[in-house]
Coordinates of C-alpha atoms and ligand atoms in Angstrom, one line a residue:
X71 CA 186.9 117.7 126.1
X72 CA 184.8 120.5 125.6
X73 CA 181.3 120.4 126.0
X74 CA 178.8 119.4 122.9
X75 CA 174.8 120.2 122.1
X76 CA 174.6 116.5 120.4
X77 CA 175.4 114.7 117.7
X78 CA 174.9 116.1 114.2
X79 CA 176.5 112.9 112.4
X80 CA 173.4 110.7 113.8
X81 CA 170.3 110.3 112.0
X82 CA 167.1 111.4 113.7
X83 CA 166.4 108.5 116.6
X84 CA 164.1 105.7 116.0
X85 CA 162.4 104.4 118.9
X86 CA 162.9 100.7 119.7
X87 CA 160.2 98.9 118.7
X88 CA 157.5 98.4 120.9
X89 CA 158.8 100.8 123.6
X90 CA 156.4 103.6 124.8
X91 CA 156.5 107.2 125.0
X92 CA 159.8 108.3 126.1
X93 CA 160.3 111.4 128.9
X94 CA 162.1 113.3 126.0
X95 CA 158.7 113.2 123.9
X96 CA 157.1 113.9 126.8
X97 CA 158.4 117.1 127.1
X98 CA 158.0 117.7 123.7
X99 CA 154.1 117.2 124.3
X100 CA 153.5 119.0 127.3
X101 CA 154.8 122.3 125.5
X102 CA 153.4 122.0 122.1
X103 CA 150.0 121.3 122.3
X104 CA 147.2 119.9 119.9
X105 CA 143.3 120.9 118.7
X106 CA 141.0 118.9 121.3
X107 CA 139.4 117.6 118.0
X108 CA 135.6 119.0 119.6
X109 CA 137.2 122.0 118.1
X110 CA 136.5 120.9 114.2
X111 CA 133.3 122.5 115.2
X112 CA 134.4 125.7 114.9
X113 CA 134.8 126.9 111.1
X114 CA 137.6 129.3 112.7
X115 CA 140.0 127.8 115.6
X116 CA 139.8 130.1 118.7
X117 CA 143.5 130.9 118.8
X118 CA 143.7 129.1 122.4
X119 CA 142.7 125.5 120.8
X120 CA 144.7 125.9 117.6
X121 CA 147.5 123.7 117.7
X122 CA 151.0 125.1 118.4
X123 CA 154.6 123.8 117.6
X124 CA 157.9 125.5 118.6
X125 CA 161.1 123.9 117.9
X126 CA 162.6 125.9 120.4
X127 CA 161.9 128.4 123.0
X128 CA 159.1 131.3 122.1
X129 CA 161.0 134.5 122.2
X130 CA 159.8 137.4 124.5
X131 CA 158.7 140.1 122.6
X132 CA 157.3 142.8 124.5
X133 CA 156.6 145.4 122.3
X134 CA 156.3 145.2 118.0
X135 CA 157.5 148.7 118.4
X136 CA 160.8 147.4 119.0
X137 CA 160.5 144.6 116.0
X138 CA 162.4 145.2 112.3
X139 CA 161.8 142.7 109.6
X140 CA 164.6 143.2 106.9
X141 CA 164.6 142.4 103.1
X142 CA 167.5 141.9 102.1
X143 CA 170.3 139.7 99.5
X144 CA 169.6 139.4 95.7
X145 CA 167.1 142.7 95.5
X146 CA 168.1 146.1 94.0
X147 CA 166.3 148.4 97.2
X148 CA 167.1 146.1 100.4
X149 CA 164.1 147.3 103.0
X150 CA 163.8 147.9 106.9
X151 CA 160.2 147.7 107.9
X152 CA 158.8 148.3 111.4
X153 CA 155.3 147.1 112.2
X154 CA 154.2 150.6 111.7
X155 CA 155.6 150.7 108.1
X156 CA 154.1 147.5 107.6
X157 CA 150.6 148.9 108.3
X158 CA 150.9 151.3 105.8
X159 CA 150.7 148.4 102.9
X160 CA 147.8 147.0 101.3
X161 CA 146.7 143.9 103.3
X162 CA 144.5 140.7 102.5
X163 CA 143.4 138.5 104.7
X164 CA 143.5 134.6 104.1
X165 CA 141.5 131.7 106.2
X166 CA 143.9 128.5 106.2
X167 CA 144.2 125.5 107.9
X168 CA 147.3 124.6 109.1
X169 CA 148.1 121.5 109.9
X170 CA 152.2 120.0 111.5
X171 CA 153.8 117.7 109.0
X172 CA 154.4 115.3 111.6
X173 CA 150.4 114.9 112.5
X174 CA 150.1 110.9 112.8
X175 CA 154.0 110.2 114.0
X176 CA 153.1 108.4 117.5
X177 CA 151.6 105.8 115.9
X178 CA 154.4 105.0 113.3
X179 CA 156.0 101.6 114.0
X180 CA 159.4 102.3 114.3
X181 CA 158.3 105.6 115.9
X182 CA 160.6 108.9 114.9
X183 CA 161.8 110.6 118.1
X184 CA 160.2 113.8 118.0
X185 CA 156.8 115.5 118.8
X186 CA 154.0 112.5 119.5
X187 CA 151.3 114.1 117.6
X188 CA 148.8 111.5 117.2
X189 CA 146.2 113.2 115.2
X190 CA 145.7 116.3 116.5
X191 CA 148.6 119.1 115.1
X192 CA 145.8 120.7 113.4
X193 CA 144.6 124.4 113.2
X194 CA 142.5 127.1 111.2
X195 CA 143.0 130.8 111.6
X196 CA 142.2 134.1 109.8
X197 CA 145.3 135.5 109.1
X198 CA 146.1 139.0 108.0
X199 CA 148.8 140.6 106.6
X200 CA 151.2 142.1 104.0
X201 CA 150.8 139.8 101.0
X202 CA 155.0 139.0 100.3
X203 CA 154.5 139.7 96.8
X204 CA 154.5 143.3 97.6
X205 CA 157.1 143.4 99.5
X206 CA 159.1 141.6 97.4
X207 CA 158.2 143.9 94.5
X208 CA 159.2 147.1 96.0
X209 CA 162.5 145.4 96.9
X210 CA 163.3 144.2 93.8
X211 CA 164.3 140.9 93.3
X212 CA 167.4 140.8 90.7
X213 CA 166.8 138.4 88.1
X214 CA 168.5 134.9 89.0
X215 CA 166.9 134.6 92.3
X216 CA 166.3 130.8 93.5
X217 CA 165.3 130.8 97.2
X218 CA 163.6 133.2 99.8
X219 CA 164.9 132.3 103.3
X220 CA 162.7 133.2 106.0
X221 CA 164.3 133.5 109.5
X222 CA 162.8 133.5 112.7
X223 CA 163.9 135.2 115.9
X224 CA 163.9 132.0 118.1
X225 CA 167.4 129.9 118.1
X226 CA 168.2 126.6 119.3
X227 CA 170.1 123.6 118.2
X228 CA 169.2 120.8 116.7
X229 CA 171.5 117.0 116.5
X230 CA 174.2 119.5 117.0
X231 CA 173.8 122.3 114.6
X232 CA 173.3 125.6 116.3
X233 CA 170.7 127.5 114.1
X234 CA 168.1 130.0 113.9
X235 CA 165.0 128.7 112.6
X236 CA 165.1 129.1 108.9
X237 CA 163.3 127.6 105.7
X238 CA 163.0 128.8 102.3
X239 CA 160.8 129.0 99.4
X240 CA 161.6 128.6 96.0
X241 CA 160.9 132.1 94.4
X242 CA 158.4 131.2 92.4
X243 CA 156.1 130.3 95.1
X244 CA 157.1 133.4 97.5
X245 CA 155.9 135.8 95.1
X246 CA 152.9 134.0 93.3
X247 CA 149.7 135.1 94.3
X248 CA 147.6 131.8 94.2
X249 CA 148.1 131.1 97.2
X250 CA 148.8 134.5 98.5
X251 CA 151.9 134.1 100.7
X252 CA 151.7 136.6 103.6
X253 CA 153.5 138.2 105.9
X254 CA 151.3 138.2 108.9
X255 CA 150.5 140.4 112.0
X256 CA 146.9 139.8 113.0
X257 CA 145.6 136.2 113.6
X258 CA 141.5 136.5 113.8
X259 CA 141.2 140.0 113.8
X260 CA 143.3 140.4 116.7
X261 CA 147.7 140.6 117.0
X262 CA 149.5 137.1 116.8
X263 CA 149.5 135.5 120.5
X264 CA 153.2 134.9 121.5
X265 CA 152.9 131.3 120.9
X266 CA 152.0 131.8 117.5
X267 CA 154.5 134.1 116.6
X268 CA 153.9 137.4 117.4
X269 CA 154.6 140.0 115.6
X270 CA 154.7 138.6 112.4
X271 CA 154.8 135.4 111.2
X272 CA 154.9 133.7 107.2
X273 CA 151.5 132.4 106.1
X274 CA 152.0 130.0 103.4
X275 CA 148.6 128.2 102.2
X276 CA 148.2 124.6 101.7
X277 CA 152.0 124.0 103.1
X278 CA 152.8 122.2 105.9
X279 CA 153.2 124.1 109.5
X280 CA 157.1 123.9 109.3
X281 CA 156.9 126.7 106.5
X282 CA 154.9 129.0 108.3
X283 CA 157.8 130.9 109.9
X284 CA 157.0 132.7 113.3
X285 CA 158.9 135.7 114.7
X286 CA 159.8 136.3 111.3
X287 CA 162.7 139.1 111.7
X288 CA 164.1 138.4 108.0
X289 CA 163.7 137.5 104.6
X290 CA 166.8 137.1 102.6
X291 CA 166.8 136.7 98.7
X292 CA 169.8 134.0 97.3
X293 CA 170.5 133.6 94.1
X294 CA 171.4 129.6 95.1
X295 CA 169.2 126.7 96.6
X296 CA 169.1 127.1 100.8
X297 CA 170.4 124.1 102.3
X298 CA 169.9 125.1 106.3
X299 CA 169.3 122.7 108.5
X300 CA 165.4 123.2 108.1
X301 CA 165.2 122.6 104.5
X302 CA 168.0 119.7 103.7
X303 CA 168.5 117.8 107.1
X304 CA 164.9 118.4 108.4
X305 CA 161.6 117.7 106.7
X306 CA 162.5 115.7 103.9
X307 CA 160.5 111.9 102.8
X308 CA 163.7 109.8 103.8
X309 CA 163.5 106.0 104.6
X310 CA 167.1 105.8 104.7
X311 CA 169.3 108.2 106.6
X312 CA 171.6 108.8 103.9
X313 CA 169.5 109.7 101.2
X314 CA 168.7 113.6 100.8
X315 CA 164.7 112.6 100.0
X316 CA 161.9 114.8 98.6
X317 CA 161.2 117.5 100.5
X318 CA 157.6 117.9 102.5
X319 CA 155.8 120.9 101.0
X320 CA 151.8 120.5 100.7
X321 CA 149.2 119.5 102.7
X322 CA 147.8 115.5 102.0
X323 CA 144.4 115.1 101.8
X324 CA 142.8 113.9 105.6
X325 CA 139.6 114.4 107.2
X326 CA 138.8 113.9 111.5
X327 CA 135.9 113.1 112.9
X328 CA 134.9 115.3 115.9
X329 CA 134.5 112.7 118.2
X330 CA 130.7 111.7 118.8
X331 CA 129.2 111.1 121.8
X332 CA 130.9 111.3 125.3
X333 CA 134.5 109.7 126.3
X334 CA 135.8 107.7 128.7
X335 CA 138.3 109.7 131.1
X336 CA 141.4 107.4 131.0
X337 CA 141.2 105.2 127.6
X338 CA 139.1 108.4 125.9
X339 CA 136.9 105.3 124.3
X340 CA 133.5 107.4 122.8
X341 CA 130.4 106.5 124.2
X342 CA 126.9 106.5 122.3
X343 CA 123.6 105.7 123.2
X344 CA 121.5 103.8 120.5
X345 CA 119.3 105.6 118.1
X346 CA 120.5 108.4 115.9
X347 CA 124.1 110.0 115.9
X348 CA 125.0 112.7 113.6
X349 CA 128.7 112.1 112.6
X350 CA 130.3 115.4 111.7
X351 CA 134.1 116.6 110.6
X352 CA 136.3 118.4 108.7
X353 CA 138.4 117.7 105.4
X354 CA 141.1 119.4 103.9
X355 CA 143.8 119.6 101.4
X356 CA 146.7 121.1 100.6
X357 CA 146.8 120.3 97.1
X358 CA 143.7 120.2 96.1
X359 CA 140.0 120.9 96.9
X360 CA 138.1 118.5 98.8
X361 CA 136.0 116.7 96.5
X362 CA 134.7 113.9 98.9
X363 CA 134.7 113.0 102.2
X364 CA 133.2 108.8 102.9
X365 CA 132.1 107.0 106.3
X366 CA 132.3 103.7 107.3
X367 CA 131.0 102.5 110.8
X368 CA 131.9 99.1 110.1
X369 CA 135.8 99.2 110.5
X370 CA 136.7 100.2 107.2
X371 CA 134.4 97.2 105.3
X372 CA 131.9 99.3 103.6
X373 CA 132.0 103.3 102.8
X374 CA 128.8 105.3 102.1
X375 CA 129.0 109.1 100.9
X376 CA 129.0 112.4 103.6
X377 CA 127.1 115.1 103.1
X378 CA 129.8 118.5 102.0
X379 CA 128.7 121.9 103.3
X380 CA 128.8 124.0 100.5
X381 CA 132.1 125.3 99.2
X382 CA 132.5 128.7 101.2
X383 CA 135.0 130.9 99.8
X384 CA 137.6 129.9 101.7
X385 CA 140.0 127.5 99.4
X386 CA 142.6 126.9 101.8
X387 CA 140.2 126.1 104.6
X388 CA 139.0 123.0 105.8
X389 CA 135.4 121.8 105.0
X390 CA 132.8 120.9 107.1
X391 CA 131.3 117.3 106.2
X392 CA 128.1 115.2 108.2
X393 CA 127.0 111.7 107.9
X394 CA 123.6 110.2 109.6
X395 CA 124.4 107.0 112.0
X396 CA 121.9 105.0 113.8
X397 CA 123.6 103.5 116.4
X398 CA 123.0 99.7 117.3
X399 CA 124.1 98.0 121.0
X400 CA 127.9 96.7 120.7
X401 CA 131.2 98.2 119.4
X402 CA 131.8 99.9 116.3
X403 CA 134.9 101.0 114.7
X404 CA 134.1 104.6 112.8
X405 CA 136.1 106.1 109.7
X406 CA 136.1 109.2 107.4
X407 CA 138.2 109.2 104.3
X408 CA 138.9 112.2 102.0
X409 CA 139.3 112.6 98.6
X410 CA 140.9 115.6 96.5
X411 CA 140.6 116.8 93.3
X412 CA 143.9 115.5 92.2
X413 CA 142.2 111.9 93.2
X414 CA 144.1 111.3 96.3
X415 CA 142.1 109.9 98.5
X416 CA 144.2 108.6 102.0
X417 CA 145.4 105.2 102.9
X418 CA 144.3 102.2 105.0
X419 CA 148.0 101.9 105.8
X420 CA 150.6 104.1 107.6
X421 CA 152.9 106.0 104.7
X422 CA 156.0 105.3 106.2
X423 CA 159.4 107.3 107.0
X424 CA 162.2 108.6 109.1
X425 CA 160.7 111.9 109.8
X426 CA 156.9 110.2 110.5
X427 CA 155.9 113.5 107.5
X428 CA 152.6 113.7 105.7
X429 CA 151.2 110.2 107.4
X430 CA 147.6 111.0 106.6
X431 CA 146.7 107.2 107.3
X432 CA 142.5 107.4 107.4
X433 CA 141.4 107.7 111.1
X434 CA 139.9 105.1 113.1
X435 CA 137.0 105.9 116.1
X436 CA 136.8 103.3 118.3
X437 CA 133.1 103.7 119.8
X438 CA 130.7 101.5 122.2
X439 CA 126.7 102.1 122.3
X440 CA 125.2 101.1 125.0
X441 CA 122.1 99.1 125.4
X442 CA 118.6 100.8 125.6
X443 CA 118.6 100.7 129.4
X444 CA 122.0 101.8 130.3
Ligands
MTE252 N1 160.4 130.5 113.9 C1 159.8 129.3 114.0 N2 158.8 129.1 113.1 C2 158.1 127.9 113.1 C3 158.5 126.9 113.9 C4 159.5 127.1 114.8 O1 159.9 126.2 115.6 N3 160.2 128.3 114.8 N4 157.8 125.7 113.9 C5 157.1 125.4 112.6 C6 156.3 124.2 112.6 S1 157.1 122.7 112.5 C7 154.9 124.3 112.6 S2 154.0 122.9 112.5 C8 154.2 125.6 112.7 C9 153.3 125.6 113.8 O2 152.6 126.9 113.9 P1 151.6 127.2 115.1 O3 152.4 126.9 116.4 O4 151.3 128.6 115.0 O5 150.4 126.3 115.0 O6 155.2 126.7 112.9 C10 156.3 126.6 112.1 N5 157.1 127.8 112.2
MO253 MO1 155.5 121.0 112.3

């Protein structure tokens, strides 16, 4: 029998119930790493601290020099752009938090095999670029155009199918201008680390990470729906393995607590002592923004109002939020809970399915104060 790279007619793997971490997730975790969440203090994530997720390996690229991103398919003038040529093109710059669709998964009961985030597959980054729109205007896109496919440079195989990383969007989105899809090559002010895609990657505001194509080498006008691996396998709000699901596009209201006090090594259990302690985050949405961010430091019994730092212009940024404690001997269960403009505000309970996608479940901060002479 010849040799196989797995299995594409299983579903995804749950894990049994109850069982831990398995080495396969494991190795999953030790190459993708999260945000330490003491990094919400930064308005912009210093590129070392932003979280990272590769499906597969991150391609060597030694010199951008050597790099050609095509444009190719349904347009009338097909391009071939070096990263000179791309310099040459207006550029905007865009401040966006980014945040892994599968933030939350580890704590999912059945847990989806995959990357264990547990809350912590969240980023924000100045990223500049070639807004797509452009690009796609001097191309030429023929009338009767559904998708833009993005394709990366880094290949692997996935439950069997051997792939290049690919997603679309549908071509409304890739050319609007609100967001302002871009083509990137600088990630806060300075060329995209390796790990983040360098030399260009797609920015693609208030989306969820998986459309945020790195090593993007082309970009492929069709005139039907893409259904790669990416886009109808992957990354769809499935509860049963059969059904085709919704697709996971934007961003679900959450905010995260930057975690007060000190912790514990081992069981990172935050310690306070008793008195005042300023409780501080960040919120964000995809969808929508941010219209209120509440705190309970009762276990989720009582919510009182944070205090928003004003609306910077940054719309597809996270926001800053701050609530006044005084702390009080014993344990204490903290909480933030956003709210967007659509109404969404998150859940008490996990959203549920196959993939572990878009579980934005409100956080919980287990905390002890100490007494007034420890
Ligand atoms: N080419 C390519 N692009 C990719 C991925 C990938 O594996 N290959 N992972 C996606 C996913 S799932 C996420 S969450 C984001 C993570 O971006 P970051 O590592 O820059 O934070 O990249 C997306 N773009
Ligand atoms: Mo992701």
């Amino acid at each position: 029998m010849s040799p196989r790279i797995g299995d594409a007619s299983r579903p995804a793997r749950l894990a049994d119930p109850g069982s831990g971490i398995g080495e396969d997730e494991l190795a999953l975790a030790a190459r993708n790493h999260g945000l330490p969440l003491e990094a919400l203090r930064y308005d912009v994530t210093p590129p070392g601290l932003h979280y990272v997720l590769t499906h597969y390996d991150i391609p060597y690229v030694a010199d951008d020099a050597d790099w050609t991103l095509t444009v190719r398919g349904a347009v009338r003038r097909p391009l071939a752009l070096g990263a000179d040529d791309l310099r040459t093109y207006p550029t905007a710059t865009v401040r966006v938090t980014m945040e892994c669709a599968g933030n939350g998964r580890a704590r999912l009961d059945p847990r989806p095999v995959s990357q264990p985030w547990l809350l912590e597959a969240v980023g924000t980054a100045d990223w500049t670029g070639v807004p797509l729109r452009i690009l796609l205007e001097e191309a030429g896109v023929e009338a009767g155009a559904v998708d833009v496919v993005f394709t990366g440079a880094d290949h692997g195989a996935e439950r069997g199918v051997e792939q290049d990383y690919q997603r679309a969007l549908p071509v409304g989105v890739a050319s609007g201008d609100e967001p302002e899809v871009l083509v990137a090559y600088e990630m806060n002010g300075a060329p995209l680390p390796p790990q983040h895609g360098y030399p260009l990657r797609l920015v693609v505001p208030g989306w969820y990470g998986m459309a945020h194509v790195k090593w993007l080498s082309d970009i492929h006008v069709a005139p039907e729906r893409f259904t790669g691996f990416q886009q109808d396998v992957a990354y769809r709000f499935r509860r049963h393995p059969d059904e085709l699901g919704e697709p996971v596009t934007r961003i679900a209201p959450r905010a995260l607590m930057i975690p007060p006090g000190f912790p514990d090594f081992m069981s990172r259990e935050r310690v306070v002592r008793p008195g005042p302690v300023v409780l501080e985050g960040r919120a964000w949405s995809g969808r929508a923004p941010i219209t209120s961010v509440e705190v309970s430091t009762d276990g989720g019994r009582t919510w009182n109002g944070a205090v928003l730092r004003d609306e910077l212009p940054h719309p597809w940024a996270w926001r800053a939020w701050r609530f006044e404690w005084t702390a009080e001997p014993g344990r204490h269960l903290l909480s933030a809970r956003a709210t967007d403009a659509e109404g969404t505000t998150q859940p008490s309970s996990q959203p549920w399915n196959r993939g572990g996608f878009a579980n934005n479940m409100i956080q919980t901060v287990p905390v002890v104060c100490l007494s007034p002479t420890e």
